[in-house]
PDB file of C-alpha atoms in Angstrom:
ATOM      1  CA  MET M   1      96.830-127.903 188.022  1.00  0.00           C
ATOM      2  CA  THR M   2      98.228-129.827 190.996  1.00  0.00           C
ATOM      3  CA  GLU M   3      96.731-132.982 192.449  1.00  0.00           C
ATOM      4  CA  ASN M   4      95.799-131.086 195.598  1.00  0.00           C
ATOM      5  CA  ASP M   5      94.015-128.408 193.545  1.00  0.00           C
ATOM      6  CA  ILE M   6      91.936-131.050 191.800  1.00  0.00           C
ATOM      7  CA  LYS M   7      91.148-132.758 195.104  1.00  0.00           C
ATOM      8  CA  GLU M   8      89.989-129.473 196.641  1.00  0.00           C
ATOM      9  CA  ASN M   9      87.970-128.521 193.556  1.00  0.00           C
ATOM     10  CA  LEU M  10      86.290-131.910 193.475  1.00  0.00           C
ATOM     11  CA  SER M  11      85.435-131.681 197.164  1.00  0.00           C
ATOM     12  CA  LYS M  12      83.830-128.267 196.663  1.00  0.00           C
ATOM     13  CA  VAL M  13      81.819-129.369 193.639  1.00  0.00           C
ATOM     14  CA  LEU M  14      80.516-132.428 195.483  1.00  0.00           C
ATOM     15  CA  SER M  15      79.646-130.305 198.520  1.00  0.00           C
ATOM     16  CA  ASP M  16      77.802-127.747 196.377  1.00  0.00           C
ATOM     17  CA  LEU M  17      76.002-130.536 194.551  1.00  0.00           C
ATOM     18  CA  ALA M  18      74.916-132.117 197.840  1.00  0.00           C
ATOM     19  CA  ASP M  19      73.655-128.741 199.071  1.00  0.00           C
ATOM     20  CA  ALA M  20      71.684-128.252 195.846  1.00  0.00           C
ATOM     21  CA  ALA M  21      70.106-131.684 196.218  1.00  0.00           C
ATOM     22  CA  LYS M  22      69.144-131.109 199.852  1.00  0.00           C
ATOM     23  CA  ALA M  23      67.713-127.675 199.020  1.00  0.00           C
ATOM     24  CA  SER M  24      65.505-129.392 196.448  1.00  0.00           C
ATOM     25  CA  GLY M  25      64.291-131.975 198.951  1.00  0.00           C
ATOM     26  CA  ARG M  26      66.386-134.716 197.415  1.00  0.00           C
ATOM     27  CA  ARG M  27      69.151-136.995 198.660  1.00  0.00           C
ATOM     28  CA  PRO M  28      72.702-136.122 197.566  1.00  0.00           C
ATOM     29  CA  GLU M  29      73.276-139.713 196.457  1.00  0.00           C
ATOM     30  CA  ASP M  30      70.434-139.368 193.946  1.00  0.00           C
ATOM     31  CA  VAL M  31      72.530-137.052 191.765  1.00  0.00           C
ATOM     32  CA  ARG M  32      75.772-138.394 190.270  1.00  0.00           C
ATOM     33  CA  LEU M  33      78.715-136.291 189.185  1.00  0.00           C
ATOM     34  CA  CYS M  34      80.204-136.974 185.767  1.00  0.00           C
ATOM     35  CA  ALA M  35      83.622-135.292 185.768  1.00  0.00           C
ATOM     36  CA  VAL M  36      84.242-134.012 182.242  1.00  0.00           C
ATOM     37  CA  SER M  37      87.914-134.641 181.520  1.00  0.00           C
ATOM     38  CA  LYS M  38      88.095-133.674 177.844  1.00  0.00           C
ATOM     39  CA  PHE M  39      91.342-131.893 176.898  1.00  0.00           C
ATOM     40  CA  HIS M  40      92.875-132.839 180.245  1.00  0.00           C
ATOM     41  CA  PRO M  41      95.775-135.285 180.625  1.00  0.00           C
ATOM     42  CA  GLN M  42      95.771-138.696 182.255  1.00  0.00           C
ATOM     43  CA  GLU M  43      97.606-137.359 185.299  1.00  0.00           C
ATOM     44  CA  GLU M  44      94.681-135.109 186.158  1.00  0.00           C
ATOM     45  CA  ILE M  45      92.169-137.914 185.675  1.00  0.00           C
ATOM     46  CA  LEU M  46      94.231-140.076 188.007  1.00  0.00           C
ATOM     47  CA  ALA M  47      94.353-137.247 190.550  1.00  0.00           C
ATOM     48  CA  ALA M  48      90.559-137.046 190.529  1.00  0.00           C
ATOM     49  CA  ALA M  49      90.334-140.844 190.763  1.00  0.00           C
ATOM     50  CA  ARG M  50      92.614-140.865 193.790  1.00  0.00           C
ATOM     51  CA  ALA M  51      90.285-138.299 195.347  1.00  0.00           C
ATOM     52  CA  GLY M  52      87.412-140.741 194.905  1.00  0.00           C
ATOM     53  CA  GLN M  53      85.896-139.778 191.541  1.00  0.00           C
ATOM     54  CA  VAL M  54      84.922-142.804 189.459  1.00  0.00           C
ATOM     55  CA  LEU M  55      82.727-141.499 186.622  1.00  0.00           C
ATOM     56  CA  PHE M  56      84.264-139.446 183.810  1.00  0.00           C
ATOM     57  CA  GLY M  57      82.902-137.981 180.610  1.00  0.00           C
ATOM     58  CA  GLU M  58      84.713-137.385 177.329  1.00  0.00           C
ATOM     59  CA  ASN M  59      83.546-135.664 174.150  1.00  0.00           C
ATOM     60  CA  ARG M  60      86.068-136.888 171.596  1.00  0.00           C
ATOM     61  CA  VAL M  61      86.264-140.630 171.081  1.00  0.00           C
ATOM     62  CA  GLN M  62      89.833-140.698 169.756  1.00  0.00           C
ATOM     63  CA  GLU M  63      91.145-138.725 172.714  1.00  0.00           C
ATOM     64  CA  ALA M  64      89.135-140.807 175.169  1.00  0.00           C
ATOM     65  CA  TYR M  65      90.279-144.074 173.605  1.00  0.00           C
ATOM     66  CA  SER M  66      93.921-143.114 173.927  1.00  0.00           C
ATOM     67  CA  LYS M  67      93.671-141.896 177.511  1.00  0.00           C
ATOM     68  CA  PHE M  68      91.416-144.533 178.986  1.00  0.00           C
ATOM     69  CA  THR M  69      92.959-147.603 177.365  1.00  0.00           C
ATOM     70  CA  GLU M  70      96.288-146.526 178.840  1.00  0.00           C
ATOM     71  CA  LEU M  71      94.679-145.831 182.207  1.00  0.00           C
ATOM     72  CA  ALA M  72      93.156-149.308 182.175  1.00  0.00           C
ATOM     73  CA  ALA M  73      96.606-150.769 181.528  1.00  0.00           C
ATOM     74  CA  ILE M  74      97.998-148.942 184.561  1.00  0.00           C
ATOM     75  CA  GLY M  75      95.620-150.886 186.778  1.00  0.00           C
ATOM     76  CA  GLY M  76      93.965-149.809 189.986  1.00  0.00           C
ATOM     77  CA  ASP M  77      90.248-149.415 190.562  1.00  0.00           C
ATOM     78  CA  PRO M  78      88.329-149.417 187.261  1.00  0.00           C
ATOM     79  CA  LEU M  79      87.007-146.077 186.063  1.00  0.00           C
ATOM     80  CA  GLU M  80      83.644-145.565 184.398  1.00  0.00           C
ATOM     81  CA  LEU M  81      83.673-143.664 181.113  1.00  0.00           C
ATOM     82  CA  HIS M  82      80.731-142.033 179.365  1.00  0.00           C
ATOM     83  CA  ILE M  83      80.930-140.602 175.868  1.00  0.00           C
ATOM     84  CA  ILE M  84      79.033-137.307 176.012  1.00  0.00           C
ATOM     85  CA  GLY M  85      79.862-135.661 172.675  1.00  0.00           C
ATOM     86  CA  THR M  86      78.191-135.975 169.293  1.00  0.00           C
ATOM     87  CA  LEU M  87      79.110-139.372 167.910  1.00  0.00           C
ATOM     88  CA  GLN M  88      80.021-139.983 164.277  1.00  0.00           C
ATOM     89  CA  LEU M  89      79.270-143.420 162.881  1.00  0.00           C
ATOM     90  CA  ASN M  90      82.928-144.177 162.168  1.00  0.00           C
ATOM     91  CA  LYS M  91      83.748-143.570 165.849  1.00  0.00           C
ATOM     92  CA  VAL M  92      81.109-145.885 167.290  1.00  0.00           C
ATOM     93  CA  LYS M  93      83.299-149.009 167.333  1.00  0.00           C
ATOM     94  CA  LYS M  94      85.941-147.462 169.583  1.00  0.00           C
ATOM     95  CA  ALA M  95      83.314-145.734 171.716  1.00  0.00           C
ATOM     96  CA  VAL M  96      81.616-149.040 172.439  1.00  0.00           C
ATOM     97  CA  GLU M  97      84.949-150.666 173.263  1.00  0.00           C
ATOM     98  CA  ILE M  98      85.896-148.211 176.002  1.00  0.00           C
ATOM     99  CA  ALA M  99      82.676-146.735 177.381  1.00  0.00           C
ATOM    100  CA  SER M 100      79.999-148.083 179.697  1.00  0.00           C
ATOM    101  CA  CYS M 101      77.485-145.531 178.419  1.00  0.00           C
ATOM    102  CA  ILE M 102      77.026-143.341 175.361  1.00  0.00           C
ATOM    103  CA  GLN M 103      75.011-140.292 176.376  1.00  0.00           C
ATOM    104  CA  SER M 104      74.747-138.666 172.964  1.00  0.00           C
ATOM    105  CA  VAL M 105      72.562-140.969 170.875  1.00  0.00           C
ATOM    106  CA  ASP M 106      70.778-138.487 168.640  1.00  0.00           C
ATOM    107  CA  ARG M 107      69.341-140.586 165.802  1.00  0.00           C
ATOM    108  CA  GLU M 108      68.291-144.100 164.863  1.00  0.00           C
ATOM    109  CA  GLU M 109      71.344-144.607 162.657  1.00  0.00           C
ATOM    110  CA  VAL M 110      73.675-144.238 165.634  1.00  0.00           C
ATOM    111  CA  LEU M 111      71.542-146.563 167.742  1.00  0.00           C
ATOM    112  CA  ALA M 112      71.709-149.270 165.074  1.00  0.00           C
ATOM    113  CA  GLU M 113      75.489-148.904 164.754  1.00  0.00           C
ATOM    114  CA  ILE M 114      75.940-149.168 168.520  1.00  0.00           C
ATOM    115  CA  GLU M 115      73.944-152.411 168.505  1.00  0.00           C
ATOM    116  CA  LYS M 116      76.075-153.769 165.660  1.00  0.00           C
ATOM    117  CA  ARG M 117      79.340-153.014 167.432  1.00  0.00           C
ATOM    118  CA  ALA M 118      78.182-154.110 170.875  1.00  0.00           C
ATOM    119  CA  SER M 119      76.884-157.380 169.448  1.00  0.00           C
ATOM    120  CA  ALA M 120      80.252-158.057 167.821  1.00  0.00           C
ATOM    121  CA  LEU M 121      81.932-157.567 171.186  1.00  0.00           C
ATOM    122  CA  GLY M 122      79.342-159.550 173.119  1.00  0.00           C
ATOM    123  CA  LYS M 123      78.840-156.488 175.287  1.00  0.00           C
ATOM    124  CA  SER M 124      75.784-154.692 176.599  1.00  0.00           C
ATOM    125  CA  ILE M 125      76.054-150.917 176.743  1.00  0.00           C
ATOM    126  CA  LYS M 126      73.885-148.225 178.253  1.00  0.00           C
ATOM    127  CA  ILE M 127      72.761-145.312 176.134  1.00  0.00           C
ATOM    128  CA  LEU M 128      70.991-142.022 176.737  1.00  0.00           C
ATOM    129  CA  PHE M 129      68.871-140.386 174.084  1.00  0.00           C
ATOM    130  CA  GLU M 130      70.019-136.820 173.525  1.00  0.00           C
ATOM    131  CA  MET M 131      67.099-134.441 173.138  1.00  0.00           C
ATOM    132  CA  HIS M 132      67.206-131.057 171.466  1.00  0.00           C
ATOM    133  CA  THR M 133      65.654-128.695 174.024  1.00  0.00           C
ATOM    134  CA  GLY M 134      67.723-125.552 173.548  1.00  0.00           C
ATOM    135  CA  GLU M 135      69.599-123.653 170.870  1.00  0.00           C
ATOM    136  CA  GLU M 136      69.389-124.403 167.164  1.00  0.00           C
ATOM    137  CA  SER M 137      73.023-125.451 167.092  1.00  0.00           C
ATOM    138  CA  LYS M 138      72.556-128.253 169.599  1.00  0.00           C
ATOM    139  CA  ALA M 139      72.422-131.872 168.556  1.00  0.00           C
ATOM    140  CA  GLY M 140      69.754-134.333 169.571  1.00  0.00           C
ATOM    141  CA  TYR M 141      66.439-135.763 168.513  1.00  0.00           C
ATOM    142  CA  GLU M 142      64.374-132.861 167.215  1.00  0.00           C
ATOM    143  CA  ASP M 143      60.987-134.175 168.266  1.00  0.00           C
ATOM    144  CA  GLU M 144      59.151-136.926 170.103  1.00  0.00           C
ATOM    145  CA  VAL M 145      58.101-138.651 166.885  1.00  0.00           C
ATOM    146  CA  ALA M 146      61.683-139.565 165.969  1.00  0.00           C
ATOM    147  CA  LEU M 147      62.543-140.481 169.554  1.00  0.00           C
ATOM    148  CA  TYR M 148      59.468-142.674 169.912  1.00  0.00           C
ATOM    149  CA  ALA M 149      60.380-144.543 166.739  1.00  0.00           C
ATOM    150  CA  SER M 150      63.690-145.473 168.397  1.00  0.00           C
ATOM    151  CA  LEU M 151      61.980-146.346 171.681  1.00  0.00           C
ATOM    152  CA  GLU M 152      59.538-148.577 169.826  1.00  0.00           C
ATOM    153  CA  ASN M 153      62.403-150.451 168.185  1.00  0.00           C
ATOM    154  CA  CYS M 154      64.062-150.887 171.584  1.00  0.00           C
ATOM    155  CA  ALA M 155      60.813-152.178 173.051  1.00  0.00           C
ATOM    156  CA  LYS M 156      60.484-154.660 170.171  1.00  0.00           C
ATOM    157  CA  GLY M 157      63.921-156.071 170.984  1.00  0.00           C
ATOM    158  CA  LEU M 158      65.674-154.871 167.835  1.00  0.00           C
ATOM    159  CA  TYR M 159      68.683-153.770 169.885  1.00  0.00           C
ATOM    160  CA  PRO M 160      69.300-156.505 172.472  1.00  0.00           C
ATOM    161  CA  HIS M 161      72.787-155.253 173.368  1.00  0.00           C
ATOM    162  CA  VAL M 162      71.625-151.688 173.997  1.00  0.00           C
ATOM    163  CA  ILE M 163      70.167-150.612 177.341  1.00  0.00           C
ATOM    164  CA  PRO M 164      68.085-147.442 176.905  1.00  0.00           C
ATOM    165  CA  SER M 165      68.765-145.866 180.286  1.00  0.00           C
ATOM    166  CA  GLY M 166      67.585-142.282 180.054  1.00  0.00           C
ATOM    167  CA  LEU M 167      67.712-138.878 178.427  1.00  0.00           C
ATOM    168  CA  MET M 168      70.337-136.154 178.057  1.00  0.00           C
ATOM    169  CA  THR M 169      70.208-132.514 177.044  1.00  0.00           C
ATOM    170  CA  MET M 170      72.120-129.246 177.061  1.00  0.00           C
ATOM    171  CA  ALA M 171      70.269-126.120 178.123  1.00  0.00           C
ATOM    172  CA  PRO M 172      70.591-122.959 176.017  1.00  0.00           C
ATOM    173  CA  PHE M 173      73.559-120.734 176.832  1.00  0.00           C
ATOM    174  CA  THR M 174      71.624-117.844 178.267  1.00  0.00           C
ATOM    175  CA  GLU M 175      71.281-115.911 181.515  1.00  0.00           C
ATOM    176  CA  ASN M 176      67.524-116.265 181.209  1.00  0.00           C
ATOM    177  CA  GLU M 177      66.694-118.664 184.016  1.00  0.00           C
ATOM    178  CA  VAL M 178      63.183-119.228 182.685  1.00  0.00           C
ATOM    179  CA  LEU M 179      64.513-120.629 179.395  1.00  0.00           C
ATOM    180  CA  VAL M 180      67.111-122.794 181.126  1.00  0.00           C
ATOM    181  CA  ARG M 181      64.576-124.192 183.565  1.00  0.00           C
ATOM    182  CA  LYS M 182      62.134-124.866 180.723  1.00  0.00           C
ATOM    183  CA  SER M 183      64.783-126.926 178.920  1.00  0.00           C
ATOM    184  CA  PHE M 184      65.250-129.109 181.997  1.00  0.00           C
ATOM    185  CA  SER M 185      61.574-129.423 182.899  1.00  0.00           C
ATOM    186  CA  THR M 186      60.796-130.401 179.299  1.00  0.00           C
ATOM    187  CA  LEU M 187      63.242-133.297 179.555  1.00  0.00           C
ATOM    188  CA  ARG M 188      61.869-134.402 182.923  1.00  0.00           C
ATOM    189  CA  GLN M 189      58.302-134.379 181.638  1.00  0.00           C
ATOM    190  CA  LEU M 190      59.360-136.355 178.581  1.00  0.00           C
ATOM    191  CA  ARG M 191      60.988-138.990 180.761  1.00  0.00           C
ATOM    192  CA  GLU M 192      57.787-139.259 182.810  1.00  0.00           C
ATOM    193  CA  LYS M 193      55.770-139.695 179.615  1.00  0.00           C
ATOM    194  CA  ILE M 194      58.125-142.401 178.354  1.00  0.00           C
ATOM    195  CA  GLY M 195      57.780-144.165 181.702  1.00  0.00           C
ATOM    196  CA  ARG M 196      54.023-144.331 181.186  1.00  0.00           C
ATOM    197  CA  ASP M 197      54.202-145.311 177.512  1.00  0.00           C
ATOM    198  CA  TYR M 198      57.089-147.786 177.764  1.00  0.00           C
ATOM    199  CA  PRO M 199      57.166-149.128 181.343  1.00  0.00           C
ATOM    200  CA  SER M 200      59.325-152.071 180.245  1.00  0.00           C
ATOM    201  CA  LEU M 201      62.218-149.803 179.259  1.00  0.00           C
ATOM    202  CA  PRO M 202      64.598-148.582 182.014  1.00  0.00           C
ATOM    203  CA  VAL M 203      64.554-144.951 180.845  1.00  0.00           C
ATOM    204  CA  THR M 204      65.217-143.357 184.255  1.00  0.00           C
ATOM    205  CA  GLU M 205      68.410-141.279 183.970  1.00  0.00           C
ATOM    206  CA  LEU M 206      68.283-137.516 183.394  1.00  0.00           C
ATOM    207  CA  SER M 207      71.716-136.212 182.420  1.00  0.00           C
ATOM    208  CA  MET M 208      71.339-132.451 182.500  1.00  0.00           C
ATOM    209  CA  GLY M 209      73.177-129.572 184.102  1.00  0.00           C
ATOM    210  CA  MET M 210      76.717-128.280 183.780  1.00  0.00           C
ATOM    211  CA  SER M 211      78.917-125.873 185.741  1.00  0.00           C
ATOM    212  CA  GLY M 212      76.741-122.819 185.159  1.00  0.00           C
ATOM    213  CA  ASP M 213      73.291-124.311 185.541  1.00  0.00           C
ATOM    214  CA  TYR M 214      73.487-127.537 187.533  1.00  0.00           C
ATOM    215  CA  LYS M 215      71.593-126.141 190.530  1.00  0.00           C
ATOM    216  CA  LEU M 216      68.570-125.448 188.339  1.00  0.00           C
ATOM    217  CA  ALA M 217      68.977-128.881 186.771  1.00  0.00           C
ATOM    218  CA  VAL M 218      68.956-130.568 190.176  1.00  0.00           C
ATOM    219  CA  GLU M 219      65.830-128.640 191.134  1.00  0.00           C
ATOM    220  CA  GLU M 220      64.189-129.928 187.962  1.00  0.00           C
ATOM    221  CA  GLY M 221      65.090-133.560 188.634  1.00  0.00           C
ATOM    222  CA  SER M 222      68.537-134.175 187.161  1.00  0.00           C
ATOM    223  CA  THR M 223      70.109-137.474 188.188  1.00  0.00           C
ATOM    224  CA  MET M 224      73.509-136.691 186.664  1.00  0.00           C
ATOM    225  CA  VAL M 225      75.399-133.438 186.119  1.00  0.00           C
ATOM    226  CA  ARG M 226      78.384-132.997 183.802  1.00  0.00           C
ATOM    227  CA  ILE M 227      81.048-130.700 185.247  1.00  0.00           C
ATOM    228  CA  GLY M 228      84.582-130.139 183.976  1.00  0.00           C
ATOM    229  CA  THR M 229      86.181-126.718 184.388  1.00  0.00           C
ATOM    230  CA  ALA M 230      85.191-126.364 188.047  1.00  0.00           C
ATOM    231  CA  ILE M 231      87.186-129.532 188.745  1.00  0.00           C
ATOM    232  CA  PHE M 232      90.080-129.503 186.292  1.00  0.00           C
ATOM    233  CA  GLY M 233      90.395-125.799 185.478  1.00  0.00           C
ATOM    234  CA  PRO M 234      90.729-124.382 181.952  1.00  0.00           C
ATOM    235  CA  ARG M 235      91.203-126.793 179.080  1.00  0.00           C
ATOM    236  CA  VAL M 236      94.677-128.074 178.324  1.00  0.00           C
ATOM    237  CA  MET M 237      94.892-127.961 174.510  1.00  0.00           C
TER     238      MET M 237
END
């Protein structure tokens, strides 16, 4: 895909996202775009960056580490990287080194490992708690009990280098709009509940919505959508 193609695609996605926000009675600037660059080369990331995109999301830590450490060495305006894929414990160290946020914290064990690695680096890092709201195959905290145990530990100060910034989910892959909307509304309601129960924690972000369902996500309160193919085209394997 050419640089001009990526620029045009990005412009369209941002325009559609702004329209979706306005149609929902929200401001376009209240919904951020995370451009998912997994399986796409550095050249395409740079093309998007030159078109004004700053925030990128990657699923695989090894791939992200290789691409974004080299991009950092090139110089220019710094890019913001979020890890959005399921995170194995042995990949946490590199994830913490290169990312500003890990969106896929799905269990206490991962949270503790992130704290350990961030502490060693003297770095604070944002995290989102991934919630299971859709298909059986999806990762994430299965219920509020497990999530609240992690929130309680954050509130007690057990993880001083971790900033619990919000929630993330993936809606079920279905054409049934009712089920998709329910997945998103469930996450929004959970965030509201956390805000009441733990007002000291900055759990405000709602990362939900991808290429096929982001308009519904925005209607249900998403503050960040994760879109890849509509910007970069089919995966480059």
